[in-house]
C-alpha cells in the first residue's frame, strides 16, 4: 500500500496546489503503455473507475520521475 499512498499524495498536490497538465503519467493499457497528462488520465479513467491506480507505472513532472513502479 505504500505505492498507493505516494500516488495519492502526488495527485492531491497536482490537482489542488499545481497544474495537473504539467504531470505526465504512464499506465498499462493491456499490453501497451500509454503516456498522458494527469488531467487527461482522470477523464480517461473516469475517476479511477475504468483504470485503477494499480496500472500506473510512472508519474513525471518536468522530466523528473516522482513515482515509478518496479
Coordinates of C-alpha atoms in Angstrom, one line a residue, residues 6 8-19 23 61 66:
X6 CA 2.6 8.0 -2.8
X8 CA -2.5 9.8 -3.7
X9 CA 0.0 12.4 -2.4
X10 CA 1.2 13.3 -5.9
X11 CA -2.4 13.5 -7.3
X12 CA -3.5 15.7 -4.4
X13 CA -0.6 18.1 -4.9
X14 CA -1.1 18.2 -8.6
X15 CA -4.8 18.8 -8.5
X16 CA -5.1 21.3 -5.7
X17 CA -1.7 23.0 -5.5
X18 CA -0.2 22.8 -9.0
X19 CA -1.2 22.4 -12.7
X23 CA 2.3 16.0 -14.8
X61 CA 6.9 16.4 -13.6
X66 CA 8.1 11.4 -9.0

